[in-house]
Structure formats: structure tokens, C-alpha cells
XYZ file of C-alpha atoms in Angstrom:
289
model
C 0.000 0.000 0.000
C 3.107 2.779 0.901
C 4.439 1.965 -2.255
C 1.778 2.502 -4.386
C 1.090 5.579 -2.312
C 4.075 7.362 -2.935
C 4.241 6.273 -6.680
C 1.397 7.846 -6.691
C 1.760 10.958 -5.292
C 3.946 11.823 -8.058
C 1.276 12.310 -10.457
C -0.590 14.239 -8.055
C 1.874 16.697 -7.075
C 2.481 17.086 -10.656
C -0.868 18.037 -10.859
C -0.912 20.311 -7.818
C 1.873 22.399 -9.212
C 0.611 22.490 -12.207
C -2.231 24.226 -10.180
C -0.733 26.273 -8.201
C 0.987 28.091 -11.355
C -2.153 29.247 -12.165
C -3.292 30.405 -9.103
C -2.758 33.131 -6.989
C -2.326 32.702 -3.248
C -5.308 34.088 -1.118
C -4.192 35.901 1.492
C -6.360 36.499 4.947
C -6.751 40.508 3.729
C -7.928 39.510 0.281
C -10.414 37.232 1.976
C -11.987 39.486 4.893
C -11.835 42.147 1.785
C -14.434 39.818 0.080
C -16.871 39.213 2.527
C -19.471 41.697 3.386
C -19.861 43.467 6.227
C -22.753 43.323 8.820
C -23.117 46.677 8.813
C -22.774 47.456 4.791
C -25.676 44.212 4.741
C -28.158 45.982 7.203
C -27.636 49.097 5.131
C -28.926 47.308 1.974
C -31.813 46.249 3.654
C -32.376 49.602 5.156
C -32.194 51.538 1.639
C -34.927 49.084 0.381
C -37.373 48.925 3.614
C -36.680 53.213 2.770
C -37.767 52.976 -1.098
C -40.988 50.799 0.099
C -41.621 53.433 2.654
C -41.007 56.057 0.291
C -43.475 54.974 -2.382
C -46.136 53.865 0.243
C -45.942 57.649 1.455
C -46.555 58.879 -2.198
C -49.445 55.951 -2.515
C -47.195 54.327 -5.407
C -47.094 50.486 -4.971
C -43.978 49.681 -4.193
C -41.046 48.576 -6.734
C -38.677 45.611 -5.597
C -36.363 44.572 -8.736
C -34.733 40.796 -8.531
C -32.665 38.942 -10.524
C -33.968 36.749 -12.650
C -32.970 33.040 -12.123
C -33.849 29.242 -11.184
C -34.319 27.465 -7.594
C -34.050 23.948 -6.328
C -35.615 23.343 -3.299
C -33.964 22.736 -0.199
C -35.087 22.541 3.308
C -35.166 24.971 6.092
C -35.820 25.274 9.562
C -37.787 28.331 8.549
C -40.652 26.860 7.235
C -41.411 24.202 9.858
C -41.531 28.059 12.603
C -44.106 28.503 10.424
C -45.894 25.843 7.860
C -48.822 27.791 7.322
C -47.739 31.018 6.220
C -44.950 29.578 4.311
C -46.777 26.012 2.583
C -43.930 24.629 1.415
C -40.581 24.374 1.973
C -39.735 25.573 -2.006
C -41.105 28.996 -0.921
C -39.133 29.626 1.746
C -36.200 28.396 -0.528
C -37.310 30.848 -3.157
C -37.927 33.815 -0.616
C -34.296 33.724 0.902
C -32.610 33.152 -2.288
C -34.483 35.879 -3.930
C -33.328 38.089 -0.737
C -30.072 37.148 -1.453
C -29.938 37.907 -5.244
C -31.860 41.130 -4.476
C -29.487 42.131 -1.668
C -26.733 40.632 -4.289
C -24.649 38.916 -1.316
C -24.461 35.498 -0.311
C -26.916 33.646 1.678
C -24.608 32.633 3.964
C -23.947 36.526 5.019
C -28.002 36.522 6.502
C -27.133 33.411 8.339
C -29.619 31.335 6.667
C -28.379 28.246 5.439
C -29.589 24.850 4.096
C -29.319 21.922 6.635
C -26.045 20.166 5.663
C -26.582 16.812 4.232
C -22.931 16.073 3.103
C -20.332 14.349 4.832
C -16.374 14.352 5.037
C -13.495 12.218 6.030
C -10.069 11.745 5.854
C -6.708 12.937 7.501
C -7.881 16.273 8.519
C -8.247 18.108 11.781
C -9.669 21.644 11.750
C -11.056 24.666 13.999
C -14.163 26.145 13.603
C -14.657 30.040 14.177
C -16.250 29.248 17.839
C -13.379 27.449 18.923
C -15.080 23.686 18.229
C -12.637 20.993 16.912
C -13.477 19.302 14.416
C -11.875 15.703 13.581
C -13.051 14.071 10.046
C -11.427 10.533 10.704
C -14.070 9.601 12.318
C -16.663 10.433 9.650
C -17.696 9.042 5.823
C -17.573 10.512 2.155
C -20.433 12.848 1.231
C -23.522 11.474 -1.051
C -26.034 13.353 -2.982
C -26.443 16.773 -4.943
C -23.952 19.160 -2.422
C -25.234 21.087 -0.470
C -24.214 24.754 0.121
C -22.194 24.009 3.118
C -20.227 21.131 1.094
C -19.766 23.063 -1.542
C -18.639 25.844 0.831
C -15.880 23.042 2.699
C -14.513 21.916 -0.718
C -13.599 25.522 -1.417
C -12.344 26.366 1.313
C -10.259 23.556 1.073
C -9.103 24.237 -1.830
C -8.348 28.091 -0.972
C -6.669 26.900 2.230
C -4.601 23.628 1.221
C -4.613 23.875 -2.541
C -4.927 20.387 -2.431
C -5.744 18.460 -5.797
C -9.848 18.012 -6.032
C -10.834 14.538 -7.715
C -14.809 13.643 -7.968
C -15.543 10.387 -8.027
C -19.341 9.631 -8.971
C -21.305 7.503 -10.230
C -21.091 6.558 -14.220
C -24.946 8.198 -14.478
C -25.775 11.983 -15.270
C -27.053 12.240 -11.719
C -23.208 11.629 -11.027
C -21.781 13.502 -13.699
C -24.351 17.130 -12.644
C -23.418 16.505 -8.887
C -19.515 17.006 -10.079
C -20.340 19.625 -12.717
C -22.393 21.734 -9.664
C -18.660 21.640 -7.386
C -16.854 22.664 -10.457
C -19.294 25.175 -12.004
C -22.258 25.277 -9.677
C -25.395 25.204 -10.020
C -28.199 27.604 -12.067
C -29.811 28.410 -8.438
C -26.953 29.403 -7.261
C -25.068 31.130 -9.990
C -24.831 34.846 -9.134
C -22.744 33.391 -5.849
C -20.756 30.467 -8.275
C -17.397 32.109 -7.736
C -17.439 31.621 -4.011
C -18.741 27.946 -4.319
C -16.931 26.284 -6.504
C -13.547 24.938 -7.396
C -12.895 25.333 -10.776
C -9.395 22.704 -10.308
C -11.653 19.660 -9.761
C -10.733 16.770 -11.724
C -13.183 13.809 -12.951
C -11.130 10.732 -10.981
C -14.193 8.168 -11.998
C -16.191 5.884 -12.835
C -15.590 6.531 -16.407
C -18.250 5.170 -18.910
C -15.279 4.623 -21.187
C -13.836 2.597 -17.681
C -16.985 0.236 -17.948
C -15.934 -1.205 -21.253
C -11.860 -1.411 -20.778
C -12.183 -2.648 -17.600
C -15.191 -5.274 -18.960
C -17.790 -4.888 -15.949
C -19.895 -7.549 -16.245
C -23.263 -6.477 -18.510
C -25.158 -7.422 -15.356
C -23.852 -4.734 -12.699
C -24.793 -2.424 -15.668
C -27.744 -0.202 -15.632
C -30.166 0.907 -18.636
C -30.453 4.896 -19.052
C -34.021 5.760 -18.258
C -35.449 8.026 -20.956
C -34.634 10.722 -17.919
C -31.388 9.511 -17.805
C -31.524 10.514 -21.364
C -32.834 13.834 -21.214
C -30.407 14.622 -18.401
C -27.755 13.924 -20.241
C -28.849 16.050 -23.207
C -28.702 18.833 -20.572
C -25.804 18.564 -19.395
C -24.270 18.316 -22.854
C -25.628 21.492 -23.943
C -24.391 23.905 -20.781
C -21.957 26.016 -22.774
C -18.903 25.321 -20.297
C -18.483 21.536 -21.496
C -17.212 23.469 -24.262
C -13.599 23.856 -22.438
C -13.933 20.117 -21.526
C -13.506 18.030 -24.461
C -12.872 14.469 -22.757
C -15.446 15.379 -20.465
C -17.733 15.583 -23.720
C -16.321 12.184 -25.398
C -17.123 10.616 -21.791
C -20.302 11.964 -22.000
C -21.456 11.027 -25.744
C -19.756 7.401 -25.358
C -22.677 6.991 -22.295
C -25.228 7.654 -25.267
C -23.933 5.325 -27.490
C -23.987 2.738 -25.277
C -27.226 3.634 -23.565
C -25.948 2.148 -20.188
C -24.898 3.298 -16.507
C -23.338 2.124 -13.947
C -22.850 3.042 -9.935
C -19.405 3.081 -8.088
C -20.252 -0.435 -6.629
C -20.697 -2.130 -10.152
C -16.759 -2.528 -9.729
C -17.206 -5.397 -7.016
C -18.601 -7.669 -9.611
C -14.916 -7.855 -10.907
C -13.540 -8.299 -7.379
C -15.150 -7.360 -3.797
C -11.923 -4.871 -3.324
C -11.343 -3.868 -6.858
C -12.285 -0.272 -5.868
C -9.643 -0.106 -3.202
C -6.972 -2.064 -3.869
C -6.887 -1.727 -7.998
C -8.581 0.795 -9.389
C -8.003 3.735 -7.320
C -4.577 2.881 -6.781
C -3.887 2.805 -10.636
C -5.740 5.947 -11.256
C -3.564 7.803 -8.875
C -0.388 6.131 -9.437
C -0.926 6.864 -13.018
C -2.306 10.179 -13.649
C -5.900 8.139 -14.936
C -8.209 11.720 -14.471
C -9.833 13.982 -16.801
């Protein structure tokens, strides 16, 4: 296993200087100068409670302009305070982010955030702002469309440590958006993208092009659904594939063969092929797009 490991980590630093050539080291100034400040965020809410004010007194309905954009829903403790008024947890979604957009800072800057749903592990030990100590070998690998707070962690990984960003997913468009949402985020969240995501992040696997060297067996494979389909028209079509040419060929090689596959198919070539064989390989030999 050492061996391996440090074979491998040859390719990766490669990689991670390769990176760091190309960007520019944030320092704590640059980063305090791009957050926004409490009080420059009540004033922006103050100027607009004024212009409602304002038009009420000249009996002019009141003007609010917003940005115009897409939502996915997520959950928040907000709505269950007060189910009624609210009805469903997609309008409170839509509310805050359109208070956001209008207010053009993050949400995370009116302390109203999604509950997290992702996960991490690994060798890392970190502090939060309150002082808590946080120790990730003790937890497991995040699952699902991110959330803001995961997408939030991977950054600030990334801004921290510089550390080379691999996704690996499933061999399914669900798979292939989740990865394309930490790399370019996602059409909700797009007038905050440059904050969440980490442009360096590097498609480590499965492959559909992995499926057919490594001959999975046809029955750990998986039929595209006719959504599967029309996902991955979608995601073909967003304009910054364009810059990702193997990304594309990985992409159209999944229509041709009409087939997906999840991480796990890999055990029906060996219970610890994952572990032992193919991540190994794809580290110790550079195997990312």
C-alpha cells in the first residue's frame, strides 16, 4: 500500500503544481476584503425597507427589482416556525434566495443556510470560528447533490490547502451534474458560483469509457431511463463543457452505449477492486480527466 502511495503521489503533485501556477495565493486581507460586512448588509436592507416606505408615502405600490434566475428546493428550519404562512418548503427556498440575489450577497452573510446533508473524512483536523474541533477521521464521504455548506468546505479547502480536487461519482448523469455543480455550480446558485466552486476539480471516476476497458460484467450495468436521457442532453448542452472536451467524449460514449453504472458495479470484478486496484492505478498513473 506505501508503495503505491508514494508512486502515486507523483502524479498528483504534478498536478498540484501544475495548479498552483495558475493560481494566486489568497491571502487572509484579500479574503476578509471579500466578505461583506454586517453593517454594509443591514444598510442594503435599510435603503430598500426606505424605497418601500417612500413609495407607500406617495401611494405608489412599491417597486422591488430581482434577478432573474432558477431554484431547487432545499429545506429549512424556517418553514417548519411557520408551515402555514410559508406552505412549502420551495417557498421559503425561493424567498431567501431571492433576498439574497436582491441584496446581491451570499446567503450565507443573513445566516440562513440549508441543513447540511454532506459528509467528510479523511486525515484532517480543523477549527471552527467558535473554537469547536473538528476531527473528520471519524466520519464518511459525502452522497447526494452538495449542499451549500459542502460546496462551501470543498472551497475552502481548496483556498486553504490547494490540495488536488478529484470527484468520483457515479457513471450516471445524476453523477456527472453533482460534479459539474462543485466545479461550475449550479443555475440556483449562480450569481454566488465564484465563491462555491472549485474550478481545479478533476473527474477521478467511474468513467463510462472505464466500464468497457475494464469489462464490468453487462449485469452490474444499468439501462439509461429516458430521464437519464434527457439529463444527459442537458448537461451536454451547458456552454462550459465546451472547455472540456474528454469530459464531452465521456459523455457522448454513455449515449452510445445507452448504459450506466454506480461506483459499486466494480465489485462484480472483485469485492476490493475499488480499493486495492482501481483507485490505486488511477492515482499512481495520472488516470483523471
Amino acid at each position: 500500500m506505501a508503495s503505491w502511495a508514494a508512486e502515486g503521489l507523483t502524479e498528483i503533485d504534478k498536478l498540484q503544481a501544475e495548479q498552483l501556477n495558475g493560481v494566486g495565493v489568497v491571502t487572509d486581507r484579500q479574503r476578509e476584503q471579500e466578505e461583506i460586512s454586517h453593517r454594509e448588509i443591514l444598510a442594503r436592507i435599510e435603503n430598500i425597507i426606505l424605497g418601500i416606505v417612500t413609495s407607500l408615502s406617495k401611494e405608489e405600490a412599491p417597486f422591488l427589482a430581482l434577478p432573474n434566475r432558477s431554484s431547487w428546493a432545499n429545506v429549512r428550519d424556517i418553514y417548519y416556525n411557520n408551515t402555514q404562512l410559508f406552505v412549502s418548503q420551495t417557498t421559503v427556498d425561493s424567498i431567501v434566495d431571492d433576498i439574497s440575489c436582491m441584496l446581491k450577497v451570499p446567503r450565507r452573510s443573513l445566516h440562513v443556510l440549508a441543513t447540511s446533508k454532506g459528509l467528510i473524512a479523511g486525515d484532517l483536523r480543523y477549527m471552527e470560528e467558535d473554537g469547536t474541533r473538528i476531527d473528520c477521521h471519524s466520519s464518511s464521504a459525502g452522497k447526494g447533490v452538495p449542499d451549500v455548506n459542502s460546496r462551501l468546505m470543498v472551497r475552502k479547502l481548496w483556498d486553504t490547502l490547494h490540495v488536488p480536487t478529484f470527484a468520483l461519482v457515479d457513471a450516471d448523469p445524476h453523477g456527472i451534474e453533482i460534479m459539474c455543480i462543485y466545479k461550475y455550480g449550479s443555475v440556483a446558485m449562480s450569481f454566488e458560483a465564484h465563491s462555491l466552486t472549485v474550478p481545479s476539480v478533476m473527474w477521478l471516476g467511474l468513467l463510462p469509457s472505464d466500464l468497457r476497458r475494464l469489462q464490468v460484467p453487462e449485469d452490474a450495468l444499468i439501462p439509461l431511463t429516458e430521464r437519464d436521457e434527457s439529463k444527459l442532453s442537458s448537461l451536454l448542452k451547458r456552454p462550459y463543457l465546451s472547455s472540456q472536451p474528454d469530459w464531452q467524449r465521456e459523455m457522448e460514449l454513455m449515449q452510445q452505449t445507452k448504459v450506466k453504472a454506480e461506483i459499486q458495479s466494480l465489485a462484480a470484478i472483485a469485492p476490493d477492486f475499488l480499493t486495492s486496484i482501481y483507485l490505486p492505478n488511477k492515482l499512481r498513473y495520472g488516470g483523471w480527466i
